[in-house]
Short mmCIF file of C-alpha atoms in Angstrom, two decimals:
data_model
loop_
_atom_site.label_atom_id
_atom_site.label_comp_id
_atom_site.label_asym_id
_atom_site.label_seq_id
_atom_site.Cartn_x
_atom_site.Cartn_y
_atom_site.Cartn_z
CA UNK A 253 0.30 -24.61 -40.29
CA UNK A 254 -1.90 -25.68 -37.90
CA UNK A 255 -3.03 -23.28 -35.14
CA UNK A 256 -2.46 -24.02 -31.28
CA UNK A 257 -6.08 -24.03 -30.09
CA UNK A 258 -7.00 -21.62 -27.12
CA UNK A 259 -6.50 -22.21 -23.64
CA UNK A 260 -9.81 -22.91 -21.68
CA UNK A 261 -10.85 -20.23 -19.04
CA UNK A 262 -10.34 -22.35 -16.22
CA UNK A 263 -6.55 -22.79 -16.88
CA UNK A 264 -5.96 -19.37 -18.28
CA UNK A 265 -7.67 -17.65 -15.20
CA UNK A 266 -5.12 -20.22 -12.96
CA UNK A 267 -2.60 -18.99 -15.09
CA UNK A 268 -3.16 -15.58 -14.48
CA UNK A 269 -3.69 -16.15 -10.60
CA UNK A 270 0.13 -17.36 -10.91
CA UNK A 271 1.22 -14.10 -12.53
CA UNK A 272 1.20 -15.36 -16.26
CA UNK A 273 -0.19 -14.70 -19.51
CA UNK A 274 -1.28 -17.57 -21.78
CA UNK A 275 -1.35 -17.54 -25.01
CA UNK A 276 -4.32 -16.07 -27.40
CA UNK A 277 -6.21 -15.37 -24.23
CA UNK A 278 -9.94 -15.87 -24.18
CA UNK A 279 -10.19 -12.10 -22.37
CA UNK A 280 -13.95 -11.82 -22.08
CA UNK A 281 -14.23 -15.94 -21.13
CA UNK A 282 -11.56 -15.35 -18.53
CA UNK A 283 -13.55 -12.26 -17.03
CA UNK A 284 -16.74 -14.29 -16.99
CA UNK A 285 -15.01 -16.73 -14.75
CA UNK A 286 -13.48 -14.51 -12.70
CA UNK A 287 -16.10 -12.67 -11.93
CA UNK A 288 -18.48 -15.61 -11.05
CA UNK A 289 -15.66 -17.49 -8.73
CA UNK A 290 -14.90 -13.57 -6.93
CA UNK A 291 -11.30 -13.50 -7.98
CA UNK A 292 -11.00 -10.31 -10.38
CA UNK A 293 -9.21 -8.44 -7.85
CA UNK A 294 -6.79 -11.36 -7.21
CA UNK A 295 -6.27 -11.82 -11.02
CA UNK A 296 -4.95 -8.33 -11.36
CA UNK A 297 -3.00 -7.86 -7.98
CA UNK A 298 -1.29 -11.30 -9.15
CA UNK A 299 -0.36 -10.11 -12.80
CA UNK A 300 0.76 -6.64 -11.88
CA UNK A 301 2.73 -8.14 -8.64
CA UNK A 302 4.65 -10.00 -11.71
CA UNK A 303 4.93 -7.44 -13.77
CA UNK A 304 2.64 -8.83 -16.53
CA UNK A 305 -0.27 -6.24 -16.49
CA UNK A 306 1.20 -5.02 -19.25
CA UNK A 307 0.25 -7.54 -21.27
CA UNK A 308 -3.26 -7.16 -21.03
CA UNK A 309 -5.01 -5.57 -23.70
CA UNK A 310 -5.87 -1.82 -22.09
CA UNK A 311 -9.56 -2.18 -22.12
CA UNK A 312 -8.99 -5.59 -20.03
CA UNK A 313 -6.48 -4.03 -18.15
CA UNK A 314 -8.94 -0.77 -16.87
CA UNK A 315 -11.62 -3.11 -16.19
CA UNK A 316 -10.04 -5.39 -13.70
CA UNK A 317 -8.37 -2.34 -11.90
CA UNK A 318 -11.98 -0.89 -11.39
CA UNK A 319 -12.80 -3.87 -9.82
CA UNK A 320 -9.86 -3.91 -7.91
CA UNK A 321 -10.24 -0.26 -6.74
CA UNK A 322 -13.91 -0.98 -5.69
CA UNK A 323 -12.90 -3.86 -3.66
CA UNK A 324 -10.16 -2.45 -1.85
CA UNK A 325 -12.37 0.25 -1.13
CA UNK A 326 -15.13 -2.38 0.32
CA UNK A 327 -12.11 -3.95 2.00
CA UNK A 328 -11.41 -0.48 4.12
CA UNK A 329 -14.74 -0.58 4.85
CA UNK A 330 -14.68 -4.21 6.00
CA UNK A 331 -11.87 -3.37 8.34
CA UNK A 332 -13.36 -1.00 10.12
CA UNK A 333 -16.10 -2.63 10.71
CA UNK A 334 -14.43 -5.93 11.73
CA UNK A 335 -12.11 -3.40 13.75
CA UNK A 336 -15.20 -2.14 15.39
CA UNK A 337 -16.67 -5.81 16.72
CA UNK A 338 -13.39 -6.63 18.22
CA UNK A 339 -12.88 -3.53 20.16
CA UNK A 340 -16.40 -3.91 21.84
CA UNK A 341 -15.56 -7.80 22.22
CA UNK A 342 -12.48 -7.23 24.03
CA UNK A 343 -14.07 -4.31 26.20
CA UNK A 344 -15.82 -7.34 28.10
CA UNK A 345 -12.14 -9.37 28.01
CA UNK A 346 -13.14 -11.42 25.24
CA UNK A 347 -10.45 -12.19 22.26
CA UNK A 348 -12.43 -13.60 19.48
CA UNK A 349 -11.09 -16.01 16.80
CA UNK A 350 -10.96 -14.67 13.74
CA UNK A 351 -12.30 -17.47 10.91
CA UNK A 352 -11.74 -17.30 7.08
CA UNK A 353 -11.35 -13.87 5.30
CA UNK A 354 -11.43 -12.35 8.57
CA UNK A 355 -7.89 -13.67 9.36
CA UNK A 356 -5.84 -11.35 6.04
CA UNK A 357 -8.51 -8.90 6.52
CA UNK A 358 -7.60 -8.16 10.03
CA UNK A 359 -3.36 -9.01 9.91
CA UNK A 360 -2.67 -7.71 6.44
CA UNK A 361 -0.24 -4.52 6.46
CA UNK A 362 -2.26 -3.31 2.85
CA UNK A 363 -5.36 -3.17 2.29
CA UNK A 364 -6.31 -6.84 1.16
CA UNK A 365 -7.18 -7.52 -2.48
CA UNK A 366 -9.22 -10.84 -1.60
CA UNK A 367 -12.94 -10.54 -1.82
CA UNK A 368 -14.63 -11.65 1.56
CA UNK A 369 -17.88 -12.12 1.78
CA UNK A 370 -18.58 -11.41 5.06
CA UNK A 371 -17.10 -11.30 8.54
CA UNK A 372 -16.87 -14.51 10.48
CA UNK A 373 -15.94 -14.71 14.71
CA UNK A 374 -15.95 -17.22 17.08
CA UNK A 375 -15.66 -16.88 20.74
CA UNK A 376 -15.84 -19.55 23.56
CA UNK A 377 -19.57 -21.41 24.00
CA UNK A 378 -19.68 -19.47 27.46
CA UNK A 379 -19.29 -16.30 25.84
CA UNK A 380 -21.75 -16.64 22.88
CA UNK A 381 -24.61 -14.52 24.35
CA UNK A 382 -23.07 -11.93 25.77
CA UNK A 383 -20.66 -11.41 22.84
CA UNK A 384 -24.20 -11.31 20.68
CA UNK A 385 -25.73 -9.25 22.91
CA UNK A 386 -22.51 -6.66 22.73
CA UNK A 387 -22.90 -6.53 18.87
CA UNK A 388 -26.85 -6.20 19.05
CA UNK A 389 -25.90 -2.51 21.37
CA UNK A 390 -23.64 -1.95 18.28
CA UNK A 391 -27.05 -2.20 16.07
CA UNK A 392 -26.66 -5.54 14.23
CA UNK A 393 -30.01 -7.25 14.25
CA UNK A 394 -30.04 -11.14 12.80
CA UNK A 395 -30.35 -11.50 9.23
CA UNK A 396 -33.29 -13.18 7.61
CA UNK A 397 -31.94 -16.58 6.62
CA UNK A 398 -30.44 -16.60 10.07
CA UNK A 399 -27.04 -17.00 9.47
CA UNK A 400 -25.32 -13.86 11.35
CA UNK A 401 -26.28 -10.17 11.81
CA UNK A 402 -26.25 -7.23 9.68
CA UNK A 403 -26.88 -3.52 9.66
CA UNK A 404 -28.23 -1.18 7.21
CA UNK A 405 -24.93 0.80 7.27
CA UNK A 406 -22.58 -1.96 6.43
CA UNK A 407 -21.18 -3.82 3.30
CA UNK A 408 -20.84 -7.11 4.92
CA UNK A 409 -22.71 -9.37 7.27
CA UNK A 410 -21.07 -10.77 10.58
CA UNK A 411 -21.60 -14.16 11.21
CA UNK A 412 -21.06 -14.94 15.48
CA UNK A 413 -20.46 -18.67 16.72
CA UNK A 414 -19.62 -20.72 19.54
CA UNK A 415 -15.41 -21.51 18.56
CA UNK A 416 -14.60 -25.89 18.36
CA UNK A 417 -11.51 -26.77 18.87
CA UNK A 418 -10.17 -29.32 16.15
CA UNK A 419 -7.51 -30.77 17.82
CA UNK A 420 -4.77 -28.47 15.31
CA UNK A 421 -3.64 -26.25 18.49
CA UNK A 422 -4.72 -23.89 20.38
CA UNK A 423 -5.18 -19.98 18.37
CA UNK A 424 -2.58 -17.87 18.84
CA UNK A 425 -3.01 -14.49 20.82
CA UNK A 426 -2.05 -11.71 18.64
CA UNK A 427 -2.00 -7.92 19.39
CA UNK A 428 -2.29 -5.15 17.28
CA UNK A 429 -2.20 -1.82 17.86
CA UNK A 430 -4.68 -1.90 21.42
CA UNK A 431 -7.04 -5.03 19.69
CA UNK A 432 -6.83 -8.67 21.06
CA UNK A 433 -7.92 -11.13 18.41
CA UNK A 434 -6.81 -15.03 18.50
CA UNK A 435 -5.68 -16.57 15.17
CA UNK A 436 -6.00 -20.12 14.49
CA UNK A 437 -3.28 -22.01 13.15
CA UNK A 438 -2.45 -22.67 9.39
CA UNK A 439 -3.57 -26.35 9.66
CA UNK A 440 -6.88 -25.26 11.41
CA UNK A 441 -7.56 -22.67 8.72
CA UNK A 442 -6.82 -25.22 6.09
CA UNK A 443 -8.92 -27.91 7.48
CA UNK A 444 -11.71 -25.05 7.77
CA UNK A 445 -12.22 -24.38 4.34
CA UNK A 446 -11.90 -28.00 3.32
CA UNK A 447 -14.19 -29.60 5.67
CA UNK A 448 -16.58 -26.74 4.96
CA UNK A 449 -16.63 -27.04 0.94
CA UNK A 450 -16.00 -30.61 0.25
CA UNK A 451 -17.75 -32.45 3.25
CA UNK A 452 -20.27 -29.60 4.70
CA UNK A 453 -21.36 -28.75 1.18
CA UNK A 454 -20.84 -31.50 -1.06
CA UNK A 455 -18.36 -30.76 -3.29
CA UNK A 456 -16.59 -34.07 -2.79
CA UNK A 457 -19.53 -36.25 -3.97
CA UNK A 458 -20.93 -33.31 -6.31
CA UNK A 459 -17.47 -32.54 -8.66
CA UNK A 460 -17.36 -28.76 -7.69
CA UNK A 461 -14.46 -26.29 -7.06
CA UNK A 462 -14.35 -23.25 -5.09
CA UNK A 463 -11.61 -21.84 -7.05
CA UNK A 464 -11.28 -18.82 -4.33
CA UNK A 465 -11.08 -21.04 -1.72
CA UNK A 466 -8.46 -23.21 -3.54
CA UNK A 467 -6.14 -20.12 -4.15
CA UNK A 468 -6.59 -19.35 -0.25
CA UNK A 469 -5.09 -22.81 0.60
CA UNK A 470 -2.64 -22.44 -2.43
CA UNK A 471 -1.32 -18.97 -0.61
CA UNK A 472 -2.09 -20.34 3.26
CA UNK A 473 0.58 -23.07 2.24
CA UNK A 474 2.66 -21.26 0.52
CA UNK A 475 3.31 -18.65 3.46
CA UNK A 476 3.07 -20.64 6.13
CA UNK A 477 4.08 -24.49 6.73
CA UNK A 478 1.00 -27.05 6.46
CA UNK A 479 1.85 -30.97 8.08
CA UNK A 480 -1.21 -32.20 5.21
CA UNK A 481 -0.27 -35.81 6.66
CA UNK A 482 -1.55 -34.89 10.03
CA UNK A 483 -4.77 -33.19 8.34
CA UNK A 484 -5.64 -35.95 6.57
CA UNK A 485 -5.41 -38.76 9.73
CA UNK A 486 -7.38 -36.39 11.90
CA UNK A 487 -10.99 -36.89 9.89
CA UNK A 488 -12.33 -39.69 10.87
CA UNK A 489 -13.92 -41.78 7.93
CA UNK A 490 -12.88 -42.55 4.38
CA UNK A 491 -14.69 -40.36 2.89
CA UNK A 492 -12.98 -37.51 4.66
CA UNK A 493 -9.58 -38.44 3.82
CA UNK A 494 -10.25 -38.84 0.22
CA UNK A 495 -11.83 -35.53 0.27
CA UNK A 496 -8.86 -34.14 1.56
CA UNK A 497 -6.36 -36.17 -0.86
CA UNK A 498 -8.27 -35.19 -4.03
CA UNK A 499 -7.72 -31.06 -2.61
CA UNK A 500 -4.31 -31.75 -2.61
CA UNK A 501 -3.53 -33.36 -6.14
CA UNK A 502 -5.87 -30.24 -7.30
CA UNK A 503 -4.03 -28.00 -5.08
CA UNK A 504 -0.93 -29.57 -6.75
CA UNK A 505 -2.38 -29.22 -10.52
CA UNK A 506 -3.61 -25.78 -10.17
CA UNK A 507 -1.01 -24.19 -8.71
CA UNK A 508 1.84 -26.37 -7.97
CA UNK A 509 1.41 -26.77 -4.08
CA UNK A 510 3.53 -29.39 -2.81
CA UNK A 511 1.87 -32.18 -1.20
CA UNK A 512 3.24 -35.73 0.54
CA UNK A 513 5.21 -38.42 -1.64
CA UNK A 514 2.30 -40.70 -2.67
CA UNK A 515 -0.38 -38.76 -2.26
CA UNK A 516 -3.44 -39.46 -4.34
CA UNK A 517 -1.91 -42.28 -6.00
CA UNK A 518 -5.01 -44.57 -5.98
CA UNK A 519 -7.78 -44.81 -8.66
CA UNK A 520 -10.71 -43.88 -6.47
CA UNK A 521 -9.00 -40.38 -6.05
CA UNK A 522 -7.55 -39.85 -9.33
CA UNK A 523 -10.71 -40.42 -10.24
CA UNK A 524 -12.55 -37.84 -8.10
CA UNK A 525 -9.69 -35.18 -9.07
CA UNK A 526 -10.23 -36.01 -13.09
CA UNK A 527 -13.76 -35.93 -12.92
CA UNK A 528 -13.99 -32.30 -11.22
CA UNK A 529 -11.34 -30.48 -13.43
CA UNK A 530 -12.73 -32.23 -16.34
CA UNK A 531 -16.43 -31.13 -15.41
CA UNK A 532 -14.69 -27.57 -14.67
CA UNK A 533 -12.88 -27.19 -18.19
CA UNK A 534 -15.76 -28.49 -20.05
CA UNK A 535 -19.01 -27.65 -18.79
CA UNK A 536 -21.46 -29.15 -21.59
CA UNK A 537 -19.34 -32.50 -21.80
CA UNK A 538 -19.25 -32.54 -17.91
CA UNK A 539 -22.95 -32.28 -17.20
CA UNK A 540 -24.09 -35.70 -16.82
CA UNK A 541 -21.02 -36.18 -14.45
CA UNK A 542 -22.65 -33.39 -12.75
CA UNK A 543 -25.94 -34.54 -12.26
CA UNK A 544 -24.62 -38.22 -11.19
CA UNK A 545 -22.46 -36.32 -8.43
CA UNK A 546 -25.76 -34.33 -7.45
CA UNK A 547 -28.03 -37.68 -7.21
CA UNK A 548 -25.20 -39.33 -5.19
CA UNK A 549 -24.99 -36.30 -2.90
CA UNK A 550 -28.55 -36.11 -2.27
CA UNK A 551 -28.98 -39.78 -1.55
CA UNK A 552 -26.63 -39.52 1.09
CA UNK A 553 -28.19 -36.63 2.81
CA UNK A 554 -31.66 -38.42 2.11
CA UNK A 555 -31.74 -40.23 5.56
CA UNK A 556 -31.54 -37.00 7.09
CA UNK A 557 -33.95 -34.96 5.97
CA UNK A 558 -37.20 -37.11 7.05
CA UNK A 559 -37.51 -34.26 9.79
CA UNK A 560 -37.75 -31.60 7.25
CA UNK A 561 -39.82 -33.55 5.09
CA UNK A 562 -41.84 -33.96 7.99
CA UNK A 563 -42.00 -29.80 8.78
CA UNK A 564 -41.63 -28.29 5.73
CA UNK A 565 -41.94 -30.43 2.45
CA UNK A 566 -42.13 -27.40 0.22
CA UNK A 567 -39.04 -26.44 1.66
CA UNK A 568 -37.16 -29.72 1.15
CA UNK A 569 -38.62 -29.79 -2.39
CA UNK A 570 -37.14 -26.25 -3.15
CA UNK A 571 -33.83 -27.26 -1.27
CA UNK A 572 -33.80 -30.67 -3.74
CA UNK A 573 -34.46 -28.45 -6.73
CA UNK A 574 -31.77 -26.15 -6.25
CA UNK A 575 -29.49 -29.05 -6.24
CA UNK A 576 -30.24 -30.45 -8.93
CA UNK A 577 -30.38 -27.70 -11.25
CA UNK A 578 -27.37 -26.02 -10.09
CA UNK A 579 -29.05 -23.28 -8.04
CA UNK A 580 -27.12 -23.22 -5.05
CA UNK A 581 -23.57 -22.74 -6.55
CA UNK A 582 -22.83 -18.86 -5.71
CA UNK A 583 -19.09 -18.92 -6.58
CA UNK A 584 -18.38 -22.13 -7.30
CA UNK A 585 -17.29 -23.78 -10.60
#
């Protein structure tokens, strides 16, 4: 009798994240993945919200409720911290927009079991410096790579920037307890995260997956109504909307998101889809697709760097590098 073979990581994991057990589970595999795309916490809020947990093997099951615990923990932390910015913000009668993680973080009736890296506002371009100069009286001092402010105390940095309006609808003014924060709207959240990872960062051209991100939209859609249509015509270029058609048929695959009759039906986008999971599920088998993705991603970026070449060529050659060989991943798959 011939044995079924083993579900890869990347599907079991999804599995999981959907509140189900596969079959002859790869345990320690499934961790490893977990781990690296910061979803361990979701993984086990998701199978005990189903009432699977009990199907993991005790030691499994121990392991991902310490991480869990620690999280939440980081999370309370997180909160008060976050809770602490906006109170000084709105002490000067400014509401800022909460971005990303910031959003269940800040709405969420329990404490959230998401992992969030750090703490991202936006306020109006008029309000920038004074808002910065607030926080700075609260201690946070910039952070070396520039990108927001930080202090010793804290478990997560706050990143501070002038709010762009996207043409999704104005954020929503919501209240809680005696805070003022503005929340943007589903469609403005979505087109966030995919702007940010598939455009801003690559992923499109590269073949790469932030899984965390992916089961943010998956649960952004899921709660709350998402016109993907009028997403896709508002980015301007190809490109763009084929970014945003190949997130949906993964969104779709992955977890069963529903997305508009016909979308991704032609090759080019099949194409980008197949190529990304199949890189993701096989990592050895996917690695020249990997490094063709990389080459076409840098050439594109190429004309733009001639300034940085120009200032700092040992810091293009490092940024070039890290491409390349896969440096500059953090979570993603």
């Amino acid at each position: 009798m011939l044995m079924k073979p083993a579900p890869n990581p990347l599907d079991a994991l999804i599995a999981g994240l959907c509140g189900r057990v596969v079959d002859q589970p790869d345990w320690p595999a499934i961790i490893a993945l977990a781990n690296q795309t910061l979803l361990t916490p979701a993984l086990f809020a998701s199978l005990e919200q189903a009432g699977r947990i009990g199907d993991v093997p005790g030691d499994v099951r121990d392991y991902l409720q310490f991480i869990r615990d620690c999280n939440r923990e980081r999370n309370v932390r997180l909160r008060l911290q976050l809770e602490e910015a906006v109170a000084t913000l709105n002490a000067i009668g400014v509401a800022p927009v909460l971005l990303k993680g910031a959003v269940p973080l800040f709405l969420s009736q329990t404490v959230p079991d998401r992992i969030t890296s750090d703490i991202d506002l936006a306020v109006a371009a008029r309000d920038e410096p004074l808002a910065q100069a607030c926080l700075e009286q609260l201690g946070y001092v910039g952070v070396p790579d520039g990108r927001g402010m930080a202090r010793d105390r804290d478990v997560g940095v706050l990143e501070l920037r002038a709010y762009r309006a996207d043409g999704l609808g104005r954020p929503k003014l919501v209240q809680q307890g005696k805070l003022s924060v503005k929340i943007p709207p589903a469609q403005s959240r979505a087109l966030h995260w995919i702007v940010h990872d598939l455009l801003k960062e690559g992923d499109y051209w590269r073949g790469r997956i932030d899984l965390r991100h992916m089961y943010d939209l998956a649960q952004l859609a899921e709660s709350e109504p998402i016109d993907w249509a009028t997403l896709r015509a508002l980015l301007a270029g190809r490109s763009a909307r084929n970014a945003v058609e190949m997130q949906l048929l993964t969104l779709h695959r992955f977890f069963g998101t529903s997305i508009p009759p016909g979308c991704g039906e032609r090759l080019t986008i099949r194409f980008q889809h197949w190529r990304r999971v199949f890189a993701s599920c096989h990592p050895i088998l996917g690695a020249p697709l990997r490094l063709a993705g990389n080459l076409f991603w840098g050439a594109r970026r190429f004309s733009r760097v001639h300034d940085l070449a120009r200032r700092n060529p040992v810091h293009l050659a490092r940024r070039i590098a890290a491409v390349l060989l896969n440096k500059d991943l953090r979570s993603k798959i």
